[in-house]
Amino acid sequence: MPSYTAPTKDLQFVLHDLLQISHSDIPGYADLEADFTAAILDEAAKLGQDVLAPLNSSGDVEGCRLENGVVYTPKGFKQAFDQIRAGGWNGLDLPEEFGGQNLPYLMGSAVGEIFVSANMALNMYQGLTHGAISAILAHGSDDQKATFLPKMVSMDWTGTMNLTEPHCGTDLGLMRTKAEPQTDGSYKITGQKIFISAGDHDMAENVIHLVLAKAPGGGEGTKGISLFIVPKFLVAEDGSLGARNGVSVGSIEEKMGIHANATCVMNYDDATGYLVGDLHKGMRAMFTMMNEARIGVGLQGYAQAVVAYENARNYALDRLQGRDVTGAKNPDGPADPLIVHPDVRRMLMDQKSFVEGARAFTLWGASLIDRAHRAQDKDADGLISLLTPVIKGFLTDKGFDMCIQAQQVYGGHGYIEEWGMSQFARDARIAMIYEGANGVQALDLVGRKLAQDSGKHVMAFFELVKGFIKENEGDARLEGFLVPLKSASRDLQAAGMFFMQRGMKAPNDALAGSTDFMHLFGHVCLGLVWAKMAKAAYAALDAGATDRDFYEAKVATGRYYMARQLPATALHLSRIHSGAETVMALDAEQF
Amino acid sequence: MPSYTAPTKDLQFVLHDLLQISHSDIPGYADLEADFTAAILDEAAKLGQDVLAPLNSSGDVEGCRLENGVVYTPKGFKQAFDQIRAGGWNGLDLPEEFGGQNLPYLMGSAVGEIFVSANMALNMYQGLTHGAISAILAHGSDDQKATFLPKMVSMDWTGTMNLTEPHCGTDLGLMRTKAEPQTDGSYKITGQKIFISAGDHDMAENVIHLVLAKAPGGGEGTKGISLFIVPKFLVAEDGSLGARNGVSVGSIEEKMGIHANATCVMNYDDATGYLVGDLHKGMRAMFTMMNEARIGVGLQGYAQAVVAYENARNYALDRLQGRDVTGAKNPDGPADPLIVHPDVRRMLMDQKSFVEGARAFTLWGASLIDRAHRAQDKDADGLISLLTPVIKGFLTDKGFDMCIQAQQVYGGHGYIEEWGMSQFARDARIAMIYEGANGVQALDLVGRKLAQDSGKHVMAFFELVKGFIKENEGDARLEGFLVPLKSASRDLQAAGMFFMQRGMKAPNDALAGSTDFMHLFGHVCLGLVWAKMAKAAYAALDAGATDRDFYEAKVATGRYYMARQLPATALHLSRIHSGAETVMALDAEQF
């Protein structure tokens, strides 16, 4: 059985040493003193460690089942969900007006990492609810907010997002689900949606589906799409639950992982739906859900790597096998622990340097969201919009790789389900696919985000990197960080320049390098946060921090990233520079 | 349901255009005319496509079960195994003396690719038998050969390899299984072995276990280890089956993949065993099994990528989603096929260029084994000994990555078990672990093989690359292959030099770079075979080959590898040059 101990100390380091949140001018941040955030994280850790994590393996083995139209979650899930609900965890970063605690999104993300590491499948029921709430908050009417949000914030009702159909995922213009207007202002929704995470279950009184469908008169393609609220049970004026709506679960998919989350085929048959936002502007509303969801998925990618790493480290410290070539480290035992072997270290350092960097990157991104929303800062909004596909695509690709790496540390035991390492990898795998497969993230980055507002945000990012380097150039201790960061950042700029020069004339040249660009960008982001973390760690050491081991390990882990991971930017750049020629050389028939 | 069509045309290309086997001086190769090998491959393809592949998904879902001590394989497996047996496939490359057909190992490998792509779990029952046969052939007595080999070659009896114990995998010196000598010359074997692939099943009359155990008087560590034959049923003098031996299946492991292969915990309780080869020289005998098995595992790694790629390609040709940015390719349809998108192409080209390169590399390796064994060529033996960890480690790491890439092409459908892409990835995952985890392969390469015979074989490899480059420098069409190959080969030499200089003084510097070195080496090998394949393809085109599409695609696919994959050597070299410092910086407690 794998174990989980929440990395509250490192989360606190990111919040306070790196981001210095209680000194931030973002509205609401001043309250986030270290003692306060520690209390929240400790409570979340207790719940994650004692309640959620122990159900992770059993939930994977048991999975969800559909019986007579009812979806049953694995044993213990309902009780655990009740505890999440009772703790008010879902409302942590939601408006007080609807029952939330109005803490920053940043705190929701820090807590989110803990819950996802502990039990990703269970957390998804909450995550989807959160996404649906965001859409209603941003685009719903006051009536809709009053009717649905209090119950959704408390998670008496949960939410879903219904986009995909059997013949269309990314290309939503092909959508067939129809919305017929009724005389009372509602719509009748008919069609089939697939891959609906948390589509139904036995842990809440009602499920509020947010459904994209085509209403008449909107035109071809994505233009005709609108967003609708379709409750599982209709809601009466007094808020009580009425008749069952015309929506049902066709089946539960058998998947590679996240078995404890019910991925449903949802059938809509003249189901009553209520338009959210403007008619035929559903894509816009959907992107509200998607953008936040994408950061949440990036978080899933690294959060699975966090718990996988933790177990791999424990195994490497415990398992005795072979001897240190430079001299026995456990001379009285039959062998040395795995961790003495350089190649095992390499795997652990890959994981450690990734997860700590990814955590810092994601929480920095979350703080940008807060700045955008709470301080109406358009530059922050533009920057996080640029970084969102990087957080989603890079962190889930690498997060999965790191789960595989962690599994590898176990040797043969890693392949046996009982040890839990397979599940981390199988669960992490979905994060590379849903909320827009990572290739679509790369396309979004290169095709839209890079040029957004005339390239203003990517220029701002470069300035940010340059500014940090310039500001710290005199600090000899940071040289090992600044030199590689400068070089990696140059690679990123060169790639951006290549796309600008070729993008219009030969768009395939840009598209053929899009995934490499996303990874290049991701490395530069992790290089930047590592350089900043090293500075913060030195500052703490200079200030006489008592836990010197922690801060020294932070610097050493960062050095590893700069020496071993960041140089990948040159490879990505060389691939980008090779353009589309070799990528597109074959005719379709030659494959 | 995934499909499988055996790549017989490309296998023929490797055998005849690239390796020109019928013109080879290796004994037995002259018979391998193109018509003859085509007939064999076509028969193997029929069996693979019509019998083995259709059982792959159902075998995964059903798995093996243990009931009252009896292991049952999934529905249809016994009948399929009977067909493999009836076709004499197991004896294809085994001595006529014991019922085989004495064809080269090369042909066994080419057929092996087909069977592994079609159904890896089923093929493993045969693969383990093959490994056990090799050990008995090399180290068994004449009596043992006469008693066991005919039945094993025909697969009336199958074989296993028993090395691992709960507390020791790589570090076999910790082994606890004991062998007590008996007055009749046999031994009583007692202990527990785990992770025993094909450990028991219902498809053969008997299972011949090859078991490592410690007999008295051998000393500490691996020195005391001997190899024993332990049959499931004892064999009487007349060859008939006698009493059940003291070996039983404790349980079947629940694994991430290869569910249809019974991975058993084997309990030996005073089981009768017969010493194979010399007492206390079991490690040597084991390596006979292991070396061949490791090439077989490398083959598994790429063979899973072959079938995964084939399905991804079919899906990308069929699935309509989005439009080509340079203009619609399917204007009358609702959307263009996925294959128009550059990022989808990138994924497919990664896979195609890998599997074709890996096939050529592995079959070249198989021809080196034939040269070593059939022509008693010690240089060939040394070279394949050097390349074995590269074939095993590099091809399984990359093969798994390519299965993940193929799964990614499917978007959400890739995560649903029904589509089969998850199984390819889950099955391929084990190949990175068993027969020595890939980190152990890297250690074997850097710590033993590189310096073997005073570095003679690695020097021979460099000469081989240099010779090819020099020989073809005048050919302008090959420039795009020779220039990157030269650069990659220089990276490999620089890495080798770094290890030589540091290896003795600071062994951790070499060990910290061992996996990067294995990958660097793998890339150079694939670069070399791609350059050679391009030359062969041009030769065929010059000779007026009718299937120009095939040969032109071959060159274009090679160009992709040289432009997009081979440059990874520089990244690996930079990591190697960074040495052990950042890898070993942390104390164990700081993790």
PDB file of C-alpha atoms in Angstrom, chain A residues 165-172 174 194-195 253-259 263 309 313 317 319-326 334-335 339-343 345-346 348-349 352 397 400-401 403-405 407-408 411-418 422 425-430 432-433 437-440 442 507-509 511-516 548-550 552-554 556-557 559-560 563-565 567-568 571 574-576 578-591, chain B residues 165-172 174 194-195 253-259 263 309 313 317 319-326 334-335 339-343 345-349 352 397 400-401 403-405 407-408 411-418 422 425-430 432-433 437-440 442 507-509 511-516 548-550 552-554 556-557 559-560 563-565 567-568 571 574-576 578-591:
ATOM      1  CA  GLU A 165     -19.778  13.782 -28.381  1.00  0.00           C
ATOM      2  CA  PRO A 166     -18.831  10.460 -29.981  1.00  0.00           C
ATOM      3  CA  HIS A 167     -17.760  12.076 -33.248  1.00  0.00           C
ATOM      4  CA  CYS A 168     -16.370  15.337 -31.879  1.00  0.00           C
ATOM      5  CA  GLY A 169     -13.979  16.275 -29.145  1.00  0.00           C
ATOM      6  CA  THR A 170     -11.688  19.121 -30.088  1.00  0.00           C
ATOM      7  CA  ASP A 171     -13.764  20.113 -33.118  1.00  0.00           C
ATOM      8  CA  LEU A 172     -16.939  21.219 -31.342  1.00  0.00           C
ATOM      9  CA  LEU A 174     -19.427  19.185 -35.464  1.00  0.00           C
ATOM     10  CA  ILE A 194     -19.516  11.139 -23.798  1.00  0.00           C
ATOM     11  CA  PHE A 195     -16.532  11.169 -21.429  1.00  0.00           C
ATOM     12  CA  GLU A 253     -16.597   3.764 -19.493  1.00  0.00           C
ATOM     13  CA  GLU A 254     -13.943   1.163 -18.652  1.00  0.00           C
ATOM     14  CA  LYS A 255     -10.780   3.243 -18.486  1.00  0.00           C
ATOM     15  CA  MET A 256      -7.052   2.909 -17.944  1.00  0.00           C
ATOM     16  CA  GLY A 257      -7.305   4.735 -14.634  1.00  0.00           C
ATOM     17  CA  ILE A 258      -9.342   7.066 -12.376  1.00  0.00           C
ATOM     18  CA  HIS A 259     -11.649   4.071 -11.980  1.00  0.00           C
ATOM     19  CA  THR A 263     -16.893   8.675 -16.662  1.00  0.00           C
ATOM     20  CA  TYR A 309       7.837  10.541  -5.879  1.00  0.00           C
ATOM     21  CA  ARG A 313      11.820   7.949  -2.202  1.00  0.00           C
ATOM     22  CA  LEU A 317      15.487   4.533   1.438  1.00  0.00           C
ATOM     23  CA  ARG A 319      14.936  -1.385   0.011  1.00  0.00           C
ATOM     24  CA  LEU A 320      18.364  -2.984   0.434  1.00  0.00           C
ATOM     25  CA  GLN A 321      19.968  -4.000  -2.846  1.00  0.00           C
ATOM     26  CA  GLY A 322      23.593  -3.861  -3.967  1.00  0.00           C
ATOM     27  CA  ARG A 323      26.419  -1.790  -2.590  1.00  0.00           C
ATOM     28  CA  ASP A 324      27.587   1.773  -3.037  1.00  0.00           C
ATOM     29  CA  VAL A 325      30.569   1.510  -5.408  1.00  0.00           C
ATOM     30  CA  THR A 326      32.432   4.102  -3.374  1.00  0.00           C
ATOM     31  CA  PRO A 334      23.106  -7.413   3.881  1.00  0.00           C
ATOM     32  CA  ALA A 335      23.166  -4.570   1.310  1.00  0.00           C
ATOM     33  CA  ILE A 339      19.290   5.430  -2.706  1.00  0.00           C
ATOM     34  CA  VAL A 340      23.099   5.030  -2.704  1.00  0.00           C
ATOM     35  CA  HIS A 341      23.053   4.200  -6.435  1.00  0.00           C
ATOM     36  CA  PRO A 342      23.637   7.193  -8.712  1.00  0.00           C
ATOM     37  CA  ASP A 343      21.084   6.065 -11.295  1.00  0.00           C
ATOM     38  CA  ARG A 345      19.371   9.191  -7.357  1.00  0.00           C
ATOM     39  CA  ARG A 346      19.059  10.503 -10.885  1.00  0.00           C
ATOM     40  CA  LEU A 348      14.620  10.674  -7.643  1.00  0.00           C
ATOM     41  CA  MET A 349      16.253  14.034  -8.420  1.00  0.00           C
ATOM     42  CA  LYS A 352      12.001  15.989  -6.844  1.00  0.00           C
ATOM     43  CA  ASP A 397       3.379  15.420 -19.861  1.00  0.00           C
ATOM     44  CA  PHE A 400       3.174  11.398 -16.158  1.00  0.00           C
ATOM     45  CA  ASP A 401       6.835  10.789 -17.061  1.00  0.00           C
ATOM     46  CA  CYS A 403       5.092   8.783 -12.294  1.00  0.00           C
ATOM     47  CA  ILE A 404       6.633   6.270 -14.707  1.00  0.00           C
ATOM     48  CA  GLN A 405      10.074   7.134 -13.320  1.00  0.00           C
ATOM     49  CA  GLN A 407       7.335   3.309 -10.726  1.00  0.00           C
ATOM     50  CA  GLN A 408      10.705   2.344 -12.220  1.00  0.00           C
ATOM     51  CA  GLY A 411      11.741  -2.549 -10.131  1.00  0.00           C
ATOM     52  CA  GLY A 412       9.363  -5.497 -10.518  1.00  0.00           C
ATOM     53  CA  HIS A 413       7.239  -4.396  -7.585  1.00  0.00           C
ATOM     54  CA  GLY A 414       6.360  -1.253  -9.507  1.00  0.00           C
ATOM     55  CA  TYR A 415       4.410  -3.341 -11.998  1.00  0.00           C
ATOM     56  CA  ILE A 416       2.313  -5.064  -9.323  1.00  0.00           C
ATOM     57  CA  GLU A 417      -0.924  -3.189  -8.651  1.00  0.00           C
ATOM     58  CA  GLU A 418      -0.793  -3.816  -4.916  1.00  0.00           C
ATOM     59  CA  SER A 422       0.850   1.639 -11.398  1.00  0.00           C
ATOM     60  CA  ALA A 425       0.787   6.422 -13.585  1.00  0.00           C
ATOM     61  CA  ARG A 426      -2.576   5.217 -14.898  1.00  0.00           C
ATOM     62  CA  ASP A 427      -4.440   8.033 -13.162  1.00  0.00           C
ATOM     63  CA  ALA A 428      -1.918  10.675 -14.260  1.00  0.00           C
ATOM     64  CA  ARG A 429      -2.240   9.512 -17.874  1.00  0.00           C
ATOM     65  CA  ILE A 430      -5.689  11.091 -18.313  1.00  0.00           C
ATOM     66  CA  MET A 432      -2.464  14.616 -20.760  1.00  0.00           C
ATOM     67  CA  ILE A 433      -5.705  13.983 -22.622  1.00  0.00           C
ATOM     68  CA  ALA A 437      -5.308  16.983 -25.374  1.00  0.00           C
ATOM     69  CA  ASN A 438      -1.792  18.346 -24.925  1.00  0.00           C
ATOM     70  CA  GLY A 439      -1.351  18.794 -28.671  1.00  0.00           C
ATOM     71  CA  VAL A 440      -4.347  21.139 -28.541  1.00  0.00           C
ATOM     72  CA  ALA A 442       0.378  23.493 -27.807  1.00  0.00           C
ATOM     73  CA  PRO A 507       1.887  28.093 -40.679  1.00  0.00           C
ATOM     74  CA  ASN A 508       2.853  24.410 -40.684  1.00  0.00           C
ATOM     75  CA  ASP A 509       6.376  25.406 -39.665  1.00  0.00           C
ATOM     76  CA  LEU A 511       2.485  24.017 -35.902  1.00  0.00           C
ATOM     77  CA  ALA A 512       5.101  21.304 -36.444  1.00  0.00           C
ATOM     78  CA  GLY A 513       7.084  22.801 -33.565  1.00  0.00           C
ATOM     79  CA  SER A 514       4.171  23.584 -31.279  1.00  0.00           C
ATOM     80  CA  THR A 515       4.640  20.776 -28.769  1.00  0.00           C
ATOM     81  CA  ASP A 516       8.372  21.414 -28.634  1.00  0.00           C
ATOM     82  CA  ARG A 548      19.121  24.660   7.196  1.00  0.00           C
ATOM     83  CA  ASP A 549      18.741  21.154   5.739  1.00  0.00           C
ATOM     84  CA  PHE A 550      15.513  22.111   4.036  1.00  0.00           C
ATOM     85  CA  GLU A 552      20.147  23.746   1.432  1.00  0.00           C
ATOM     86  CA  ALA A 553      18.274  20.866  -0.158  1.00  0.00           C
ATOM     87  CA  LYS A 554      16.138  23.416  -1.988  1.00  0.00           C
ATOM     88  CA  ALA A 556      20.798  21.702  -4.421  1.00  0.00           C
ATOM     89  CA  THR A 557      17.596  20.437  -6.011  1.00  0.00           C
ATOM     90  CA  ARG A 559      20.975  23.155  -9.219  1.00  0.00           C
ATOM     91  CA  TYR A 560      20.069  19.690 -10.426  1.00  0.00           C
ATOM     92  CA  ALA A 563      22.196  21.272 -14.873  1.00  0.00           C
ATOM     93  CA  ARG A 564      20.186  18.278 -16.000  1.00  0.00           C
ATOM     94  CA  GLN A 565      16.740  19.382 -17.163  1.00  0.00           C
ATOM     95  CA  PRO A 567      19.423  22.152 -21.192  1.00  0.00           C
ATOM     96  CA  ALA A 568      16.546  20.361 -22.951  1.00  0.00           C
ATOM     97  CA  LEU A 571      16.986  20.227 -28.236  1.00  0.00           C
ATOM     98  CA  SER A 574      16.703  22.529 -32.802  1.00  0.00           C
ATOM     99  CA  ARG A 575      13.519  20.584 -33.540  1.00  0.00           C
ATOM    100  CA  ILE A 576      11.546  23.785 -33.963  1.00  0.00           C
ATOM    101  CA  SER A 578      13.891  22.011 -38.462  1.00  0.00           C
ATOM    102  CA  GLY A 579      10.401  23.228 -39.358  1.00  0.00           C
ATOM    103  CA  ALA A 580       7.659  21.269 -41.046  1.00  0.00           C
ATOM    104  CA  GLU A 581       9.644  19.781 -43.901  1.00  0.00           C
ATOM    105  CA  THR A 582      10.420  16.364 -42.468  1.00  0.00           C
ATOM    106  CA  VAL A 583       7.193  16.309 -40.458  1.00  0.00           C
ATOM    107  CA  MET A 584       4.968  16.762 -43.516  1.00  0.00           C
ATOM    108  CA  ALA A 585       7.103  14.949 -46.092  1.00  0.00           C
ATOM    109  CA  LEU A 586       4.948  11.849 -46.453  1.00  0.00           C
ATOM    110  CA  ASP A 587       1.680  11.594 -48.293  1.00  0.00           C
ATOM    111  CA  ALA A 588      -1.086  10.236 -46.121  1.00  0.00           C
ATOM    112  CA  GLU A 589      -0.941   6.986 -48.114  1.00  0.00           C
ATOM    113  CA  GLN A 590       2.739   6.521 -47.315  1.00  0.00           C
ATOM    114  CA  PHE A 591       2.140   6.019 -43.607  1.00  0.00           C
TER     115      PHE A 591
ATOM    116  CA  GLU B 165      12.955 -13.560  -4.559  1.00  0.00           C
ATOM    117  CA  PRO B 166      10.872 -11.171  -2.459  1.00  0.00           C
ATOM    118  CA  HIS B 167      13.910  -9.437  -0.994  1.00  0.00           C
ATOM    119  CA  CYS B 168      16.233  -9.655  -3.996  1.00  0.00           C
ATOM    120  CA  GLY B 169      15.957  -8.913  -7.664  1.00  0.00           C
ATOM    121  CA  THR B 170      19.076  -7.326  -9.093  1.00  0.00           C
ATOM    122  CA  ASP B 171      21.222  -8.261  -6.083  1.00  0.00           C
ATOM    123  CA  LEU B 172      21.100 -12.044  -6.432  1.00  0.00           C
ATOM    124  CA  LEU B 174      21.066 -12.062  -1.202  1.00  0.00           C
ATOM    125  CA  ILE B 194       8.479 -14.350  -7.311  1.00  0.00           C
ATOM    126  CA  PHE B 195       7.619 -12.641 -10.597  1.00  0.00           C
ATOM    127  CA  GLU B 253       0.206 -11.341  -9.262  1.00  0.00           C
ATOM    128  CA  GLU B 254      -2.272  -8.590 -10.181  1.00  0.00           C
ATOM    129  CA  LYS B 255      -0.277  -6.490 -12.614  1.00  0.00           C
ATOM    130  CA  MET B 256      -0.541  -3.319 -14.667  1.00  0.00           C
ATOM    131  CA  GLY B 257      -0.519  -5.348 -17.895  1.00  0.00           C
ATOM    132  CA  ILE B 258       0.295  -8.663 -19.602  1.00  0.00           C
ATOM    133  CA  HIS B 259      -2.693  -9.986 -17.676  1.00  0.00           C
ATOM    134  CA  THR B 263       3.158 -14.095 -13.260  1.00  0.00           C
ATOM    135  CA  TYR B 309       1.616   2.929 -34.205  1.00  0.00           C
ATOM    136  CA  ARG B 313      -2.080   5.739 -38.011  1.00  0.00           C
ATOM    137  CA  LEU B 317      -6.526   8.532 -41.315  1.00  0.00           C
ATOM    138  CA  ARG B 319     -11.090  10.287 -37.640  1.00  0.00           C
ATOM    139  CA  LEU B 320     -12.425  13.596 -38.969  1.00  0.00           C
ATOM    140  CA  GLN B 321     -11.636  16.541 -36.733  1.00  0.00           C
ATOM    141  CA  GLY B 322     -10.699  20.123 -37.604  1.00  0.00           C
ATOM    142  CA  ARG B 323      -9.319  21.495 -40.840  1.00  0.00           C
ATOM    143  CA  ASP B 324      -5.882  21.671 -42.408  1.00  0.00           C
ATOM    144  CA  VAL B 325      -4.757  25.278 -41.827  1.00  0.00           C
ATOM    145  CA  THR B 326      -3.302  25.388 -45.333  1.00  0.00           C
ATOM    146  CA  PRO B 334     -17.574  17.690 -42.248  1.00  0.00           C
ATOM    147  CA  ALA B 335     -13.876  17.928 -41.331  1.00  0.00           C
ATOM    148  CA  ILE B 339      -3.487  13.223 -40.172  1.00  0.00           C
ATOM    149  CA  VAL B 340      -3.538  16.685 -41.810  1.00  0.00           C
ATOM    150  CA  HIS B 341      -2.505  18.313 -38.519  1.00  0.00           C
ATOM    151  CA  PRO B 342       1.243  18.841 -38.127  1.00  0.00           C
ATOM    152  CA  ASP B 343       1.280  17.914 -34.446  1.00  0.00           C
ATOM    153  CA  ARG B 345       2.036  14.004 -37.969  1.00  0.00           C
ATOM    154  CA  ARG B 346       4.834  14.696 -35.532  1.00  0.00           C
ATOM    155  CA  MET B 347       3.530  12.004 -33.230  1.00  0.00           C
ATOM    156  CA  LEU B 348       3.097   9.528 -36.070  1.00  0.00           C
ATOM    157  CA  MET B 349       6.536  10.292 -37.515  1.00  0.00           C
ATOM    158  CA  LYS B 352       7.175   5.394 -37.508  1.00  0.00           C
ATOM    159  CA  ASP B 397      12.164   2.989 -22.899  1.00  0.00           C
ATOM    160  CA  PHE B 400       6.864   2.538 -24.194  1.00  0.00           C
ATOM    161  CA  ASP B 401       7.044   6.272 -24.965  1.00  0.00           C
ATOM    162  CA  CYS B 403       2.896   3.485 -27.149  1.00  0.00           C
ATOM    163  CA  ILE B 404       1.947   6.485 -25.007  1.00  0.00           C
ATOM    164  CA  GLN B 405       2.315   8.733 -28.053  1.00  0.00           C
ATOM    165  CA  GLN B 407      -2.482   6.414 -27.355  1.00  0.00           C
ATOM    166  CA  GLN B 408      -2.357  10.216 -27.382  1.00  0.00           C
ATOM    167  CA  GLY B 411      -7.555  11.716 -27.637  1.00  0.00           C
ATOM    168  CA  GLY B 412     -10.148  10.617 -25.079  1.00  0.00           C
ATOM    169  CA  HIS B 413     -10.731   7.312 -26.824  1.00  0.00           C
ATOM    170  CA  GLY B 414      -7.141   6.380 -26.093  1.00  0.00           C
ATOM    171  CA  TYR B 415      -7.943   6.224 -22.391  1.00  0.00           C
ATOM    172  CA  ILE B 416     -10.883   3.856 -22.865  1.00  0.00           C
ATOM    173  CA  GLU B 417      -9.803   0.216 -22.585  1.00  0.00           C
ATOM    174  CA  GLU B 418     -12.117  -0.924 -25.375  1.00  0.00           C
ATOM    175  CA  SER B 422      -4.128   1.458 -23.105  1.00  0.00           C
ATOM    176  CA  ALA B 425       1.097   0.880 -23.184  1.00  0.00           C
ATOM    177  CA  ARG B 426       0.395  -1.234 -20.095  1.00  0.00           C
ATOM    178  CA  ASP B 427       1.899  -4.339 -21.678  1.00  0.00           C
ATOM    179  CA  ALA B 428       4.942  -2.455 -23.009  1.00  0.00           C
ATOM    180  CA  ARG B 429       5.598  -1.015 -19.535  1.00  0.00           C
ATOM    181  CA  ILE B 430       6.930  -4.322 -18.170  1.00  0.00           C
ATOM    182  CA  MET B 432      11.436  -1.553 -19.118  1.00  0.00           C
ATOM    183  CA  ILE B 433      11.504  -3.506 -15.873  1.00  0.00           C
ATOM    184  CA  ALA B 437      15.463  -2.933 -15.029  1.00  0.00           C
ATOM    185  CA  ASN B 438      16.729  -0.417 -17.558  1.00  0.00           C
ATOM    186  CA  GLY B 439      18.925   1.281 -14.980  1.00  0.00           C
ATOM    187  CA  VAL B 440      20.686  -2.068 -14.570  1.00  0.00           C
ATOM    188  CA  ALA B 442      22.770   1.125 -18.284  1.00  0.00           C
ATOM    189  CA  PRO B 507      33.005   6.093 -10.546  1.00  0.00           C
ATOM    190  CA  ASN B 508      29.850   7.986  -9.590  1.00  0.00           C
ATOM    191  CA  ASP B 509      30.524  10.408 -12.444  1.00  0.00           C
ATOM    192  CA  LEU B 511      27.222   5.941 -13.062  1.00  0.00           C
ATOM    193  CA  ALA B 512      25.295   9.209 -12.833  1.00  0.00           C
ATOM    194  CA  GLY B 513      25.421   9.410 -16.622  1.00  0.00           C
ATOM    195  CA  SER B 514      24.786   5.760 -17.367  1.00  0.00           C
ATOM    196  CA  THR B 515      21.175   6.004 -18.500  1.00  0.00           C
ATOM    197  CA  ASP B 516      21.964   9.052 -20.611  1.00  0.00           C
ATOM    198  CA  ARG B 548       8.699   3.801 -55.316  1.00  0.00           C
ATOM    199  CA  ASP B 549       6.287   5.019 -52.650  1.00  0.00           C
ATOM    200  CA  PHE B 550       7.677   2.558 -50.138  1.00  0.00           C
ATOM    201  CA  GLU B 552      10.716   7.165 -50.900  1.00  0.00           C
ATOM    202  CA  ALA B 553       8.786   6.953 -47.642  1.00  0.00           C
ATOM    203  CA  LYS B 554      11.717   5.060 -46.173  1.00  0.00           C
ATOM    204  CA  ALA B 556      11.733  10.563 -45.778  1.00  0.00           C
ATOM    205  CA  THR B 557      11.130   8.723 -42.525  1.00  0.00           C
ATOM    206  CA  ARG B 559      15.280  12.147 -42.618  1.00  0.00           C
ATOM    207  CA  TYR B 560      12.748  12.804 -39.899  1.00  0.00           C
ATOM    208  CA  ALA B 563      16.410  15.927 -37.989  1.00  0.00           C
ATOM    209  CA  ARG B 564      14.166  15.454 -34.990  1.00  0.00           C
ATOM    210  CA  GLN B 565      15.409  12.571 -32.879  1.00  0.00           C
ATOM    211  CA  PRO B 567      19.950  15.680 -32.004  1.00  0.00           C
ATOM    212  CA  ALA B 568      18.986  14.341 -28.567  1.00  0.00           C
ATOM    213  CA  LEU B 571      21.405  16.799 -24.537  1.00  0.00           C
ATOM    214  CA  SER B 574      25.567  17.656 -21.665  1.00  0.00           C
ATOM    215  CA  ARG B 575      23.950  15.700 -18.828  1.00  0.00           C
ATOM    216  CA  ILE B 576      26.812  13.210 -18.789  1.00  0.00           C
ATOM    217  CA  SER B 578      27.569  17.522 -15.655  1.00  0.00           C
ATOM    218  CA  GLY B 579      28.785  14.461 -13.761  1.00  0.00           C
ATOM    219  CA  ALA B 580      27.649  13.255 -10.374  1.00  0.00           C
ATOM    220  CA  GLU B 581      27.849  16.519  -8.472  1.00  0.00           C
ATOM    221  CA  THR B 582      24.217  17.622  -8.669  1.00  0.00           C
ATOM    222  CA  VAL B 583      22.980  14.025  -8.699  1.00  0.00           C
ATOM    223  CA  MET B 584      24.646  13.128  -5.401  1.00  0.00           C
ATOM    224  CA  ALA B 585      24.427  16.511  -3.682  1.00  0.00           C
ATOM    225  CA  LEU B 586      21.717  15.646  -1.186  1.00  0.00           C
ATOM    226  CA  ASP B 587      22.112  13.559   1.923  1.00  0.00           C
ATOM    227  CA  ALA B 588      19.669  10.676   2.033  1.00  0.00           C
ATOM    228  CA  GLU B 589      17.762  12.489   4.799  1.00  0.00           C
ATOM    229  CA  GLN B 590      17.261  15.550   2.609  1.00  0.00           C
ATOM    230  CA  PHE B 591      15.048  13.742   0.129  1.00  0.00           C
TER     231      PHE B 591
END
